[in-house]
C-alpha cells in the first residue's frame, strides 16, 4: 500500500448524505492511490456520543458496502492522549484556562466567521506564576480547560483541490483547548494525535473543516517536536459540500435526515448512493448507482 487514509465520523448522530459523500471521496482516493482505509470513530465528545450511533454508523457502512482495513475508537485511546499531553506539558506548551464562556465572549475579539480569538489571558497568568513559584504551588484550580500555546506564525499549506493557503492560527483563533473542562479531549487534539499515531498520509474531508487544517498542522508539528519524531505532512483535500437545488448548503433538518431512516423505509443502497452522486454533481440524473461505479466516478475526478 502506498499510504493510509481515514474516514472519521463523529457518533453524535447517524450517517447522513454529507457523510456518504465524504466516504465516497475517501474510498475513491484509496482506490486511485492504493491506500489502506482506516475507520476512526471520533467519540471524543462524551456528552453527545451515543452507543446506538457508533453501532449504527458501522452497520450502515457495511450495508452500503464500504469495507475498511483497520478500525479505532477514540474512547479506547485515552492513555495515548494523556501521554502526548504530558509531553506537551513538560515542555510548557500547555496551560490551564479558567475563563468562563461569558468572560471569553466579553474579553476577546471575534473573527469574521464569529469565532472567538483567544487573547491568552490565562497564558500570561500561567507564565507569570511559573516564574514566581518554579514548579507550581500545588494550589487547587477552579474548573478549567487546557489550552495549547500556539506559535504566532504563518502556516503555508496546499489543498489538493483548492490550492495554496497562508494562515496564522494565532490570529484566527489563538490558543485553543486540547482538553475541555469535563476532561474530554478536543477534536483538534485527538485528531492530530490519531493522524500521527496511525500514520495517516491522506486526509480527505468536507470543506466545512478546512479552517482547522493550519491549526492541526501547527499542533502536529509541536507534538512531533516534543516526541522527537519527524513530521510528514499528509496530503489534504477538502471536498465541496452537498448543496440543495437552489445552491444552498444542506439545512440542519436535511442533515439530520439519516441514511438509516431511508434504509428502514425500504430505499436501496444504490438509490441512496445515486442520489448523493447526483447532488454532488457527478451524474446528471438522480438514478441508482452501484457502489463501485460511484467510487470510480469520483476517483476519475481526483
Ligand atoms: N469527526 C469529524 C466529523 O465528523 C471529521 C474529522 C476529520 O475528518 O478530520 O466532522
Ligand atoms: Zn482563560
GROMACS .gro file of C-alpha atoms and ligand atoms in nm:
model
  313
    1UNK     CA    1   0.000   0.000   0.000
    2UNK     CA    2   0.115   0.348  -0.084
    3UNK     CA    3  -0.019   0.514   0.229
    4UNK     CA    4  -0.318   0.538   0.458
    5UNK     CA    5  -0.641   0.735   0.455
    6UNK     CA    6  -0.910   0.758   0.718
    7UNK     CA    7  -1.284   0.808   0.739
    8UNK     CA    8  -1.354   0.971   1.075
    9UNK     CA    9  -1.722   1.020   1.160
   10UNK     CA   10  -1.832   1.159   1.497
   11UNK     CA   11  -2.103   0.938   1.654
   12UNK     CA   12  -2.324   1.228   1.756
   13UNK     CA   13  -2.588   1.114   1.508
   14UNK     CA   14  -2.641   0.857   1.235
   15UNK     CA   15  -2.475   0.886   0.894
   16UNK     CA   16  -2.635   1.140   0.661
   17UNK     CA   17  -2.582   1.236   0.298
   18UNK     CA   18  -2.286   1.459   0.384
   19UNK     CA   19  -2.104   1.166   0.544
   20UNK     CA   20  -2.187   0.949   0.248
   21UNK     CA   21  -2.021   1.195   0.010
   22UNK     CA   22  -1.710   1.211   0.233
   23UNK     CA   23  -1.697   0.833   0.245
   24UNK     CA   24  -1.719   0.814  -0.135
   25UNK     CA   25  -1.425   1.053  -0.163
   26UNK     CA   26  -1.221   0.857   0.090
   27UNK     CA   27  -1.281   0.524  -0.083
   28UNK     CA   28  -1.225   0.683  -0.425
   29UNK     CA   29  -0.887   0.820  -0.316
   30UNK     CA   30  -0.799   0.483  -0.167
   31UNK     CA   31  -0.874   0.317  -0.497
   32UNK     CA   32  -0.693   0.574  -0.708
   33UNK     CA   33  -0.381   0.593  -0.491
   34UNK     CA   34  -0.380   0.241  -0.349
   35UNK     CA   35  -0.430   0.342   0.015
   36UNK     CA   36  -0.511   0.147   0.328
   37UNK     CA   37  -0.851   0.261   0.464
   38UNK     CA   38  -0.887   0.321   0.837
   39UNK     CA   39  -1.225   0.375   1.005
   40UNK     CA   40  -1.190   0.601   1.308
   41UNK     CA   41  -1.487   0.666   1.531
   42UNK     CA   42  -1.431   1.013   1.678
   43UNK     CA   43  -1.621   0.981   2.004
   44UNK     CA   44  -1.415   1.243   2.191
   45UNK     CA   45  -1.731   1.436   2.279
   46UNK     CA   46  -1.861   1.213   2.557
   47UNK     CA   47  -2.171   1.424   2.612
   48UNK     CA   48  -2.303   1.389   2.257
   49UNK     CA   49  -2.185   1.037   2.176
   50UNK     CA   50  -2.437   0.751   2.183
   51UNK     CA   51  -2.356   0.382   2.155
   52UNK     CA   52  -2.651   0.347   1.916
   53UNK     CA   53  -2.482   0.591   1.676
   54UNK     CA   54  -2.149   0.405   1.695
   55UNK     CA   55  -2.319   0.075   1.614
   56UNK     CA   56  -2.543   0.242   1.355
   57UNK     CA   57  -2.252   0.401   1.166
   58UNK     CA   58  -2.071   0.068   1.140
   59UNK     CA   59  -2.387  -0.116   1.032
   60UNK     CA   60  -2.478   0.147   0.774
   61UNK     CA   61  -2.127   0.147   0.623
   62UNK     CA   62  -2.146  -0.229   0.593
   63UNK     CA   63  -2.493  -0.212   0.440
   64UNK     CA   64  -2.368   0.040   0.184
   65UNK     CA   65  -2.073  -0.186   0.105
   66UNK     CA   66  -1.781   0.022   0.236
   67UNK     CA   67  -1.503  -0.208   0.360
   68UNK     CA   68  -1.210  -0.091   0.570
   69UNK     CA   69  -0.871  -0.236   0.659
   70UNK     CA   70  -0.848  -0.120   1.020
   71UNK     CA   71  -1.057   0.040   1.292
   72UNK     CA   72  -1.014   0.250   1.605
   73UNK     CA   73  -1.231   0.440   1.851
   74UNK     CA   74  -1.103   0.740   2.042
   75UNK     CA   75  -1.254   0.646   2.379
   76UNK     CA   76  -1.017   0.349   2.394
   77UNK     CA   77  -0.711   0.566   2.339
   78UNK     CA   78  -0.718   0.792   2.639
   79UNK     CA   79  -0.376   0.680   2.774
   80UNK     CA   80  -0.221   0.768   2.440
   81UNK     CA   81  -0.371   1.118   2.452
   82UNK     CA   82  -0.262   1.157   2.813
   83UNK     CA   83   0.094   1.059   2.720
   84UNK     CA   84   0.107   1.323   2.447
   85UNK     CA   85  -0.045   1.584   2.678
   86UNK     CA   86   0.224   1.506   2.937
   87UNK     CA   87   0.498   1.558   2.680
   88UNK     CA   88   0.347   1.890   2.571
   89UNK     CA   89   0.306   1.999   2.933
   90UNK     CA   90   0.667   1.906   3.023
   91UNK     CA   91   0.785   2.146   2.757
   92UNK     CA   92   0.547   2.419   2.864
   93UNK     CA   93   0.315   2.411   2.563
   94UNK     CA   94   0.001   2.377   2.774
   95UNK     CA   95  -0.170   2.585   3.042
   96UNK     CA   96  -0.499   2.585   3.232
   97UNK     CA   97  -0.762   2.839   3.129
   98UNK     CA   98  -1.029   2.922   3.385
   99UNK     CA   99  -1.219   3.173   3.171
  100UNK     CA  100  -1.593   3.117   3.169
  101UNK     CA  101  -1.794   3.123   2.845
  102UNK     CA  102  -1.918   3.468   2.946
  103UNK     CA  103  -1.567   3.601   3.003
  104UNK     CA  104  -1.445   3.456   2.676
  105UNK     CA  105  -1.727   3.636   2.494
  106UNK     CA  106  -1.671   3.965   2.673
  107UNK     CA  107  -1.293   3.982   2.670
  108UNK     CA  108  -1.189   3.861   2.326
  109UNK     CA  109  -1.243   3.981   1.970
  110UNK     CA  110  -1.416   3.764   1.712
  111UNK     CA  111  -1.309   3.665   1.362
  112UNK     CA  112  -1.522   3.725   1.051
  113UNK     CA  113  -1.664   3.378   1.097
  114UNK     CA  114  -1.776   3.467   1.450
  115UNK     CA  115  -1.510   3.262   1.620
  116UNK     CA  116  -1.352   3.389   1.943
  117UNK     CA  117  -0.985   3.481   1.903
  118UNK     CA  118  -0.850   3.399   2.247
  119UNK     CA  119  -0.603   3.667   2.353
  120UNK     CA  120  -0.414   3.449   2.600
  121UNK     CA  121  -0.528   3.597   2.931
  122UNK     CA  122  -0.462   3.274   3.123
  123UNK     CA  123  -0.137   3.210   2.934
  124UNK     CA  124   0.003   3.534   3.069
  125UNK     CA  125  -0.113   3.441   3.419
  126UNK     CA  126   0.029   3.088   3.398
  127UNK     CA  127   0.364   3.214   3.272
  128UNK     CA  128   0.398   3.473   3.547
  129UNK     CA  129   0.301   3.220   3.820
  130UNK     CA  130   0.557   2.973   3.686
  131UNK     CA  131   0.829   3.233   3.706
  132UNK     CA  132   0.742   3.316   4.067
  133UNK     CA  133   0.690   2.969   4.200
  134UNK     CA  134   0.916   2.748   3.991
  135UNK     CA  135   0.727   2.424   3.973
  136UNK     CA  136   0.385   2.542   4.079
  137UNK     CA  137   0.221   2.584   4.416
  138UNK     CA  138   0.000   2.276   4.418
  139UNK     CA  139  -0.297   2.504   4.472
  140UNK     CA  140  -0.632   2.374   4.356
  141UNK     CA  141  -0.755   2.532   4.038
  142UNK     CA  142  -1.118   2.617   3.971
  143UNK     CA  143  -1.278   2.443   3.669
  144UNK     CA  144  -1.053   2.490   3.368
  145UNK     CA  145  -0.968   2.359   3.027
  146UNK     CA  146  -0.616   2.307   2.897
  147UNK     CA  147  -0.504   2.524   2.610
  148UNK     CA  148  -0.225   2.474   2.360
  149UNK     CA  149   0.020   2.762   2.320
  150UNK     CA  150   0.009   2.820   1.950
  151UNK     CA  151   0.306   2.998   1.789
  152UNK     CA  152   0.237   3.332   1.622
  153UNK     CA  153   0.343   3.206   1.281
  154UNK     CA  154   0.202   3.172   0.930
  155UNK     CA  155   0.141   2.817   0.812
  156UNK     CA  156   0.166   2.771   0.436
  157UNK     CA  157  -0.018   2.467   0.313
  158UNK     CA  158  -0.173   2.336  -0.006
  159UNK     CA  159  -0.511   2.179  -0.055
  160UNK     CA  160  -0.517   1.927  -0.340
  161UNK     CA  161  -0.835   2.081  -0.479
  162UNK     CA  162  -0.840   2.439  -0.352
  163UNK     CA  163  -0.476   2.538  -0.388
  164UNK     CA  164  -0.248   2.734  -0.154
  165UNK     CA  165  -0.332   2.884   0.185
  166UNK     CA  166  -0.128   3.106   0.419
  167UNK     CA  167  -0.290   3.115   0.761
  168UNK     CA  168  -0.183   3.214   1.109
  169UNK     CA  169  -0.387   3.023   1.368
  170UNK     CA  170  -0.268   3.263   1.640
  171UNK     CA  171  -0.464   3.531   1.454
  172UNK     CA  172  -0.760   3.308   1.359
  173UNK     CA  173  -0.843   3.160   1.699
  174UNK     CA  174  -0.544   3.197   1.932
  175UNK     CA  175  -0.451   2.926   2.182
  176UNK     CA  176  -0.716   2.654   2.154
  177UNK     CA  177  -0.822   2.387   2.407
  178UNK     CA  178  -0.685   2.038   2.389
  179UNK     CA  179  -0.887   1.914   2.684
  180UNK     CA  180  -1.215   2.068   2.796
  181UNK     CA  181  -1.345   2.138   3.147
  182UNK     CA  182  -1.508   1.796   3.169
  183UNK     CA  183  -1.180   1.627   3.082
  184UNK     CA  184  -1.285   1.540   2.725
  185UNK     CA  185  -1.012   1.554   2.464
  186UNK     CA  186  -1.100   1.807   2.198
  187UNK     CA  187  -1.146   1.730   1.830
  188UNK     CA  188  -0.830   1.921   1.732
  189UNK     CA  189  -0.610   1.735   1.977
  190UNK     CA  190  -0.748   1.382   1.931
  191UNK     CA  191  -0.742   1.415   1.553
  192UNK     CA  192  -0.377   1.527   1.549
  193UNK     CA  193  -0.263   1.252   1.785
  194UNK     CA  194  -0.454   0.989   1.587
  195UNK     CA  195  -0.343   1.108   1.243
  196UNK     CA  196   0.022   1.096   1.358
  197UNK     CA  197  -0.001   0.775   1.555
  198UNK     CA  198  -0.197   0.597   1.283
  199UNK     CA  199   0.044   0.723   1.015
  200UNK     CA  200  -0.225   0.883   0.804
  201UNK     CA  201  -0.084   1.009   0.474
  202UNK     CA  202  -0.406   1.137   0.312
  203UNK     CA  203  -0.677   1.347   0.475
  204UNK     CA  204  -0.997   1.396   0.278
  205UNK     CA  205  -1.291   1.568   0.441
  206UNK     CA  206  -1.554   1.834   0.381
  207UNK     CA  207  -1.476   2.198   0.314
  208UNK     CA  208  -1.652   2.290   0.639
  209UNK     CA  209  -1.346   2.178   0.839
  210UNK     CA  210  -1.092   2.347   0.615
  211UNK     CA  211  -1.006   2.617   0.868
  212UNK     CA  212  -0.894   2.351   1.116
  213UNK     CA  213  -0.609   2.248   0.891
  214UNK     CA  214  -0.350   2.514   0.974
  215UNK     CA  215  -0.423   2.458   1.346
  216UNK     CA  216  -0.377   2.086   1.305
  217UNK     CA  217  -0.051   2.131   1.115
  218UNK     CA  218   0.081   2.363   1.388
  219UNK     CA  219  -0.022   2.128   1.670
  220UNK     CA  220   0.110   1.823   1.487
  221UNK     CA  221   0.447   1.991   1.432
  222UNK     CA  222   0.473   2.061   1.804
  223UNK     CA  223   0.364   1.710   1.903
  224UNK     CA  224   0.635   1.569   1.676
  225UNK     CA  225   0.887   1.811   1.817
  226UNK     CA  226   0.820   1.714   2.181
  227UNK     CA  227   0.807   1.346   2.086
  228UNK     CA  228   1.137   1.361   1.897
  229UNK     CA  229   0.991   1.228   1.576
  230UNK     CA  230   0.985   1.364   1.222
  231UNK     CA  231   0.666   1.522   1.090
  232UNK     CA  232   0.547   1.416   0.747
  233UNK     CA  233   0.262   1.639   0.645
  234UNK     CA  234  -0.028   1.447   0.492
  235UNK     CA  235  -0.195   1.539   0.165
  236UNK     CA  236  -0.509   1.745   0.232
  237UNK     CA  237  -0.819   1.756   0.017
  238UNK     CA  238  -1.133   1.937   0.131
  239UNK     CA  239  -1.425   1.846  -0.090
  240UNK     CA  240  -1.724   2.063  -0.175
  241UNK     CA  241  -2.034   2.006   0.037
  242UNK     CA  242  -2.363   1.885  -0.100
  243UNK     CA  243  -2.593   2.172  -0.185
  244UNK     CA  244  -2.968   2.180  -0.238
  245UNK     CA  245  -3.141   2.267  -0.564
  246UNK     CA  246  -3.101   2.641  -0.502
  247UNK     CA  247  -2.728   2.607  -0.437
  248UNK     CA  248  -2.752   2.641  -0.059
  249UNK     CA  249  -2.574   2.417   0.192
  250UNK     CA  250  -2.790   2.136   0.330
  251UNK     CA  251  -3.002   2.260   0.618
  252UNK     CA  252  -2.980   2.119   0.971
  253UNK     CA  253  -3.302   1.934   0.901
  254UNK     CA  254  -3.175   1.775   0.582
  255UNK     CA  255  -2.852   1.681   0.756
  256UNK     CA  256  -3.050   1.530   1.041
  257UNK     CA  257  -3.226   1.309   0.790
  258UNK     CA  258  -3.028   0.988   0.816
  259UNK     CA  259  -2.938   0.711   0.578
  260UNK     CA  260  -3.079   0.476   0.838
  261UNK     CA  261  -3.425   0.632   0.805
  262UNK     CA  262  -3.417   0.580   0.429
  263UNK     CA  263  -3.287   0.227   0.468
  264UNK     CA  264  -3.569   0.148   0.711
  265UNK     CA  265  -3.818   0.297   0.467
  266UNK     CA  266  -3.703   0.036   0.214
  267UNK     CA  267  -3.487   0.257  -0.007
  268UNK     CA  268  -3.195   0.065  -0.158
  269UNK     CA  269  -2.826   0.144  -0.107
  270UNK     CA  270  -2.791   0.204  -0.483
  271UNK     CA  271  -3.075   0.458  -0.478
  272UNK     CA  272  -2.914   0.646  -0.189
  273UNK     CA  273  -2.571   0.640  -0.349
  274UNK     CA  274  -2.719   0.761  -0.678
  275UNK     CA  275  -2.892   1.050  -0.504
  276UNK     CA  276  -2.571   1.166  -0.337
  277UNK     CA  277  -2.363   1.127  -0.654
  278UNK     CA  278  -2.629   1.330  -0.838
  279UNK     CA  279  -2.647   1.604  -0.572
  280UNK     CA  280  -2.269   1.631  -0.571
  281UNK     CA  281  -2.276   1.683  -0.947
  282UNK     CA  282  -2.110   1.357  -1.055
  283UNK     CA  283  -2.405   1.230  -1.256
  284UNK     CA  284  -2.681   1.414  -1.441
  285UNK     CA  285  -2.975   1.215  -1.317
  286UNK     CA  286  -3.099   1.106  -0.978
  287UNK     CA  287  -3.073   0.737  -1.067
  288UNK     CA  288  -2.939   0.436  -0.872
  289UNK     CA  289  -2.570   0.354  -0.894
  290UNK     CA  290  -2.360   0.063  -0.766
  291UNK     CA  291  -2.100   0.148  -0.502
  292UNK     CA  292  -1.801   0.060  -0.721
  293UNK     CA  293  -1.935   0.278  -1.004
  294UNK     CA  294  -1.991   0.568  -0.765
  295UNK     CA  295  -1.635   0.529  -0.633
  296UNK     CA  296  -1.497   0.515  -0.989
  297UNK     CA  297  -1.683   0.832  -1.090
  298UNK     CA  298  -1.533   1.026  -0.800
  299UNK     CA  299  -1.189   0.867  -0.842
  300UNK     CA  300  -1.167   0.994  -1.201
  301UNK     CA  301  -1.243   1.346  -1.077
  302UNK     CA  302  -0.943   1.345  -0.839
  303LIG     N1  303  -1.507   1.382   1.303
  303LIG     C1  304  -1.515   1.488   1.209
  303LIG     C2  305  -1.657   1.500   1.157
  303LIG     O1  306  -1.732   1.405   1.162
  303LIG     C3  307  -1.424   1.471   1.090
  303LIG     C4  308  -1.284   1.491   1.127
  303LIG     C5  309  -1.183   1.491   1.016
  303LIG     O2  310  -1.204   1.431   0.911
  303LIG     O3  311  -1.077   1.548   1.041
  303LIG     O4  312  -1.695   1.606   1.114
  304LIG    ZN1  313  -0.853   3.187   3.009
   0.00000   0.00000   0.00000
